[in-house]
Amino acid sequence: TLTAPAPFADETSCQCQAPHEKLTIAQARLGTPVDRPVRVYADGIFDLFHSGHARALMQAKTLFPNSYLLVGVCSDDLTHKFKGFTVMNEAERYEALRHCRYVDEVIRDAPWTLTPEFLEKHKIDFVAHDDIPYSSAGSDDVYKHIKEAGMFVPTQRTEGISTSDIITRIVRDYDVYARRNLQRGYTAKELNVSFINEKKYRFQNQVDKMKEKVKNVEEKSKEFVNKVEEKSHDLIQKWEEKSREFIGNFLELFGPDGAWKQMFQERSGRMLQAFSPRQSPTSSPTTRGHSPSRSPSPPFPWLFNKPSPPSSPKAASASLSSMSEGDEDEK
């Protein structure tokens, strides 16, 4: 497990004691003794260190079963002279390489073109780089003499990522990054922004904040409306269920065949039985010369044929005597 960054070549106290015997690529791929790792060298600018750089170094590290990877990083002066201005200075680029897991040693202020003296000094067996001819410093390919000496091993470039691509993105979206850094507290002078552009960017930031607030309000409103709709749907559903239950109970009581009608019919039948008189049988025998066709007299004639009140005591006594006589006749 790696617990410390890779050492710098000019600060390490452990000098390479391995004999610099000439190795072929076939011999290196078969494997070397533990005390004789294959010393592979990779160089570059490594500005804005990214995954493409790391993948190239991973390939250089794993070219052979037992390898020791040295990485050379060119200084700012050399880079600005032959390639151009960098985003990161040399100290930042050195430090970025030290923390890559595939790097065993970092060589600061590496030469632009590799010389035999440099290769001998660092006991370099092979040089790793992509196979595309690298024209620079008046040469069509700065690695031409390395290839001719049989010391060159190619690596593959990672498509879609490079330092130039990253810088192109920043330049393309310059206004966005300038506005963001102004919002984070950087000054217009630090960003090399004019007074007019500063005011424009700050105004755009305010507009964006207002848009964000409006967007948040709209989202919250939509959430509130959705919640109200869900609750209203639940309330309507519950109301429909209660309504069906109420209507069902009402029909059970007051419907055509409901319990209330049955109870009313039973009570009305009892009342009719209580108030209606019983009729005498039509086949009853005649008594004392009465004809069979005679209609039966009511059981309580005095309830239906009430006599008029007597005008005098004598008349009242006469009526009582007549009633008694009538009773005797019925008997």
Coordinates of C-alpha atoms in Angstrom, one line a residue:
T1 CA 0.0 0.0 0.0
L2 CA 1.3 3.4 -1.0
T3 CA 1.5 5.8 2.0
A4 CA 3.8 8.5 0.6
P5 CA 4.3 10.4 -2.7
A6 CA 6.9 9.4 -5.2
P7 CA 10.4 10.8 -4.4
F8 CA 12.2 13.4 -6.6
A9 CA 15.2 12.0 -8.4
D10 CA 17.6 14.7 -7.2
E11 CA 16.5 14.3 -3.5
T12 CA 16.5 10.6 -3.1
S13 CA 19.4 9.1 -1.1
C14 CA 19.0 5.7 -2.8
Q15 CA 21.0 5.7 -6.0
C16 CA 20.4 3.0 -8.6
Q17 CA 23.2 0.4 -8.3
A18 CA 21.8 -1.9 -11.0
P19 CA 24.2 -2.5 -13.8
H20 CA 23.1 -0.8 -17.0
E21 CA 23.2 -3.9 -19.3
K22 CA 21.5 -3.6 -22.6
L23 CA 18.1 -5.3 -22.5
T24 CA 15.9 -6.2 -25.4
I25 CA 12.1 -5.8 -25.2
A26 CA 11.7 -9.6 -25.4
Q27 CA 14.1 -10.1 -22.5
A28 CA 12.2 -7.4 -20.4
R29 CA 8.9 -9.1 -21.1
L30 CA 10.1 -12.4 -19.9
G31 CA 10.9 -10.9 -16.5
T32 CA 14.0 -9.7 -14.7
P33 CA 15.4 -10.4 -11.2
V34 CA 13.8 -8.5 -8.3
D35 CA 17.0 -6.5 -7.8
R36 CA 17.1 -5.6 -11.5
P37 CA 13.7 -4.0 -12.5
V38 CA 13.3 -2.7 -16.0
R39 CA 13.7 1.1 -15.7
V40 CA 11.1 2.7 -17.9
Y41 CA 11.1 6.5 -18.6
A42 CA 8.0 8.6 -19.6
D43 CA 8.1 12.4 -20.0
G44 CA 5.7 15.2 -20.7
I45 CA 4.3 18.5 -19.6
F46 CA 1.4 17.1 -17.6
D47 CA -0.5 20.4 -17.4
L48 CA -4.0 20.0 -15.8
F49 CA -3.2 16.4 -14.9
H50 CA -6.1 14.3 -16.0
S51 CA -7.2 10.7 -16.5
G52 CA -5.5 10.5 -20.0
H53 CA -2.1 11.2 -18.3
A54 CA -2.8 8.6 -15.6
R55 CA -3.8 6.0 -18.1
A56 CA -0.6 6.6 -20.2
L57 CA 1.5 6.2 -17.0
M58 CA -0.4 3.1 -16.1
Q59 CA 0.4 1.5 -19.5
A60 CA 4.1 2.5 -19.1
K61 CA 4.2 0.9 -15.6
T62 CA 2.7 -2.4 -16.7
L63 CA 4.6 -2.9 -20.0
F64 CA 6.9 -5.4 -18.2
P65 CA 6.4 -7.8 -15.3
N66 CA 9.0 -6.1 -13.2
S67 CA 9.4 -2.4 -13.9
Y68 CA 10.4 0.9 -12.2
L69 CA 8.7 4.0 -13.7
L70 CA 10.6 7.3 -13.9
V71 CA 8.6 10.3 -15.0
G72 CA 10.3 13.4 -16.4
V73 CA 8.5 16.8 -16.2
C74 CA 9.7 19.8 -18.2
S75 CA 10.1 23.2 -16.5
D76 CA 8.1 26.3 -17.2
D77 CA 10.9 28.0 -19.1
L78 CA 11.4 25.0 -21.4
T79 CA 7.7 24.5 -21.9
H80 CA 6.9 28.1 -22.7
K81 CA 9.7 28.2 -25.2
F82 CA 8.8 25.1 -27.2
K83 CA 5.1 24.6 -26.6
G84 CA 3.3 27.5 -25.0
F85 CA 1.9 29.0 -21.8
T86 CA 0.6 26.5 -19.1
V87 CA -2.3 26.7 -16.7
M88 CA -0.3 25.1 -13.8
N89 CA 3.2 26.2 -12.9
E90 CA 6.0 23.7 -12.7
A91 CA 5.8 23.2 -9.0
E92 CA 2.1 22.3 -9.3
R93 CA 2.8 19.9 -12.1
Y94 CA 5.7 18.2 -10.2
E95 CA 3.5 17.7 -7.2
A96 CA 0.6 16.3 -9.3
L97 CA 2.9 13.6 -10.7
R98 CA 4.2 12.6 -7.3
H99 CA 0.7 11.6 -6.2
C100 CA 0.0 9.3 -9.1
R101 CA 0.0 5.7 -7.9
Y102 CA 1.9 4.4 -11.0
V103 CA 4.9 6.8 -10.6
D104 CA 8.0 5.5 -8.7
E105 CA 10.2 8.6 -9.2
V106 CA 9.8 12.1 -10.6
I107 CA 12.6 13.9 -12.5
R108 CA 12.2 17.7 -12.4
D109 CA 13.4 20.0 -15.2
A110 CA 13.6 17.1 -17.6
P111 CA 15.2 17.8 -21.0
W112 CA 13.1 18.4 -24.1
T113 CA 15.2 16.0 -26.2
L114 CA 16.7 13.0 -24.6
T115 CA 20.4 12.7 -24.8
P116 CA 22.7 9.6 -24.3
E117 CA 24.1 11.3 -21.2
F118 CA 20.7 11.7 -19.6
L119 CA 19.8 8.1 -20.4
E120 CA 23.0 6.8 -18.9
K121 CA 22.7 9.0 -15.8
H122 CA 19.3 7.6 -14.9
K123 CA 20.0 4.0 -16.1
I124 CA 17.0 4.2 -18.5
D125 CA 16.2 1.0 -20.4
F126 CA 13.2 2.0 -22.4
V127 CA 11.2 5.2 -23.2
A128 CA 7.4 5.0 -23.2
H129 CA 5.3 7.4 -25.2
D130 CA 2.4 7.3 -27.7
D131 CA 3.6 6.3 -31.2
I132 CA 2.4 9.5 -33.0
P133 CA 5.4 11.4 -34.3
Y134 CA 6.0 14.4 -32.0
S135 CA 7.4 17.3 -34.0
S136 CA 9.1 20.0 -32.0
A137 CA 12.4 21.9 -31.6
G138 CA 13.1 21.7 -35.3
S139 CA 12.7 17.9 -35.5
D140 CA 10.0 15.9 -37.2
D141 CA 10.0 13.4 -34.3
V142 CA 11.9 14.1 -31.1
Y143 CA 11.8 10.3 -30.3
K144 CA 13.3 9.3 -33.7
H145 CA 16.7 8.4 -32.3
I146 CA 15.2 6.5 -29.4
K147 CA 13.1 4.4 -31.8
E148 CA 16.2 3.7 -34.0
A149 CA 18.1 2.5 -30.9
G150 CA 15.3 0.0 -30.1
M151 CA 14.5 1.7 -26.7
F152 CA 11.0 2.9 -27.6
V153 CA 7.8 1.2 -26.3
P154 CA 4.5 2.7 -27.5
T155 CA 1.5 3.5 -25.3
Q156 CA -2.1 4.3 -26.4
R157 CA -3.7 7.7 -26.1
T158 CA -7.0 8.1 -24.4
E159 CA -9.5 9.5 -26.8
G160 CA -11.8 12.3 -25.7
I161 CA -9.6 13.8 -23.1
S162 CA -6.5 16.1 -23.3
T163 CA -5.2 19.3 -21.8
S164 CA -6.0 21.1 -25.0
D165 CA -9.6 19.9 -24.8
I166 CA -10.0 21.0 -21.2
I167 CA -8.7 24.5 -22.1
T168 CA -11.0 24.7 -25.1
R169 CA -14.0 24.0 -22.8
I170 CA -12.9 26.8 -20.5
V171 CA -12.4 29.3 -23.3
R172 CA -15.8 28.3 -24.9
D173 CA -17.7 28.8 -21.6
Y174 CA -15.6 31.7 -20.4
D175 CA -18.5 33.9 -19.4
V176 CA -20.0 31.1 -17.3
Y177 CA -16.8 30.5 -15.4
A178 CA -16.1 34.3 -15.0
R179 CA -19.6 34.8 -13.5
R180 CA -19.2 31.8 -11.2
N181 CA -15.8 33.0 -9.8
L182 CA -17.2 36.6 -9.4
Q183 CA -20.0 35.1 -7.4
R184 CA -17.5 33.1 -5.3
G185 CA -15.6 36.3 -4.3
Y186 CA -12.9 36.7 -6.9
T187 CA -12.3 40.3 -8.0
A188 CA -12.6 41.6 -11.6
K189 CA -8.9 42.3 -11.5
E190 CA -8.0 38.8 -10.6
L191 CA -10.1 37.5 -13.5
N192 CA -8.9 40.2 -15.9
V193 CA -12.5 41.3 -16.5
S194 CA -13.3 44.9 -17.6
F195 CA -15.6 47.2 -15.5
I196 CA -18.4 46.9 -18.0
N197 CA -18.2 43.1 -18.2
E198 CA -18.1 42.9 -14.4
K199 CA -21.4 44.8 -14.1
K200 CA -22.9 42.6 -16.9
Y201 CA -21.8 39.4 -15.2
R202 CA -23.1 40.5 -11.8
F203 CA -26.5 41.5 -13.3
Q204 CA -26.7 38.1 -15.0
N205 CA -26.0 36.5 -11.7
Q206 CA -28.9 38.4 -10.1
V207 CA -31.2 37.4 -13.0
D208 CA -30.2 33.8 -12.6
K209 CA -30.9 34.0 -8.8
M210 CA -34.3 35.4 -9.5
K211 CA -35.0 32.7 -12.1
E212 CA -34.0 30.1 -9.6
K213 CA -36.3 31.5 -6.9
V214 CA -39.2 31.6 -9.4
K215 CA -38.4 28.0 -10.4
N216 CA -38.4 26.9 -6.7
V217 CA -41.7 28.7 -6.1
E218 CA -43.2 27.0 -9.1
E219 CA -42.0 23.6 -8.0
K220 CA -43.3 24.1 -4.5
S221 CA -46.7 25.3 -5.9
K222 CA -46.9 22.2 -8.1
E223 CA -46.2 20.0 -5.0
F224 CA -48.9 21.9 -3.0
V225 CA -51.4 21.5 -5.9
N226 CA -50.6 17.8 -6.2
K227 CA -51.1 17.3 -2.4
V228 CA -54.4 19.2 -2.5
E229 CA -55.6 17.1 -5.5
E230 CA -54.6 13.9 -3.7
K231 CA -56.4 14.9 -0.5
S232 CA -59.5 16.1 -2.4
H233 CA -59.6 12.8 -4.3
D234 CA -59.5 10.9 -1.0
L235 CA -62.2 13.1 0.5
I236 CA -64.4 12.6 -2.6
Q237 CA -63.9 8.9 -2.5
K238 CA -64.7 8.8 1.3
W239 CA -67.8 11.0 0.7
E240 CA -69.0 8.7 -2.1
E241 CA -68.5 5.6 0.2
K242 CA -70.5 7.3 3.0
S243 CA -73.2 8.4 0.6
R244 CA -73.6 4.9 -0.7
E245 CA -73.8 3.6 2.9
F246 CA -76.3 6.2 3.9
I247 CA -78.5 5.5 0.8
G248 CA -78.4 1.8 1.4
N249 CA -79.4 2.2 5.1
F250 CA -82.2 4.5 4.0
L251 CA -83.6 2.1 1.5
E252 CA -83.4 -0.7 4.0
L253 CA -85.6 1.3 6.3
F254 CA -87.9 3.2 4.0
G255 CA -87.7 1.3 0.6
P256 CA -90.6 -0.6 -1.0
D257 CA -89.7 -3.7 1.0
G258 CA -88.1 -1.9 3.9
A259 CA -88.3 -2.7 7.6
W260 CA -90.4 0.5 8.3
K261 CA -93.1 -0.6 5.8
Q262 CA -93.3 -4.1 7.3
M263 CA -93.5 -2.6 10.8
F264 CA -96.3 -0.2 9.7
Q265 CA -98.3 -2.9 8.0
E266 CA -98.1 -5.1 11.2
R267 CA -99.2 -2.2 13.4
S268 CA -102.0 -1.2 11.0
G269 CA -103.3 -4.8 10.9
R270 CA -103.3 -4.9 14.7
M271 CA -105.3 -1.7 14.9
L272 CA -107.8 -2.9 12.3
Q273 CA -108.3 -6.1 14.3
A274 CA -108.8 -4.0 17.4
F275 CA -111.4 -1.6 16.0
S276 CA -113.3 -3.8 13.5
P277 CA -116.3 -5.9 14.9
R278 CA -116.5 -9.6 14.4
Q279 CA -119.2 -10.6 11.9
S280 CA -121.7 -13.4 13.0
P281 CA -121.7 -16.5 10.9
T282 CA -124.1 -16.5 8.0
S283 CA -125.4 -20.0 8.7
S284 CA -126.7 -19.3 12.2
P285 CA -130.2 -20.8 13.0
T286 CA -133.2 -18.5 13.2
T287 CA -134.6 -17.9 16.6
R288 CA -138.1 -16.9 17.7
G289 CA -139.4 -16.5 14.1
H290 CA -136.8 -14.2 12.8
S291 CA -136.0 -14.7 9.1
P292 CA -132.5 -15.9 8.1
S293 CA -132.0 -12.9 5.8
R294 CA -132.2 -10.5 8.6
S295 CA -128.9 -8.6 9.0
P296 CA -127.3 -9.0 12.4
S297 CA -127.6 -6.2 14.8
P298 CA -124.4 -4.6 16.1
P299 CA -123.2 -6.0 19.5
F300 CA -123.4 -2.6 21.2
P301 CA -126.3 -0.8 19.6
W302 CA -126.3 2.0 22.1
L303 CA -122.8 3.0 20.8
F304 CA -124.0 3.6 17.3
N305 CA -127.7 4.6 17.8
K306 CA -127.7 7.0 20.7
P307 CA -131.2 8.2 21.7
S308 CA -131.8 11.9 22.1
P309 CA -131.7 13.1 25.6
P310 CA -135.0 13.1 27.4
S311 CA -136.7 16.4 27.8
S312 CA -138.2 15.4 31.3
P313 CA -137.9 12.8 34.0
K314 CA -141.0 11.1 32.9
A315 CA -139.8 10.7 29.4
A316 CA -136.4 9.3 30.7
S317 CA -138.3 6.7 32.8
A318 CA -140.4 5.8 29.8
S319 CA -137.4 5.3 27.6
L320 CA -135.7 3.0 30.2
S321 CA -138.9 0.9 30.4
S322 CA -139.0 0.5 26.6
M323 CA -135.3 -0.5 26.5
S324 CA -136.0 -3.2 29.1
E325 CA -138.9 -4.5 27.2
G326 CA -136.8 -4.7 24.1
D327 CA -134.2 -6.7 25.9
E328 CA -136.8 -9.1 27.1
D329 CA -137.9 -9.6 23.5
E330 CA -134.4 -10.3 22.3
K331 CA -134.1 -12.9 25.0

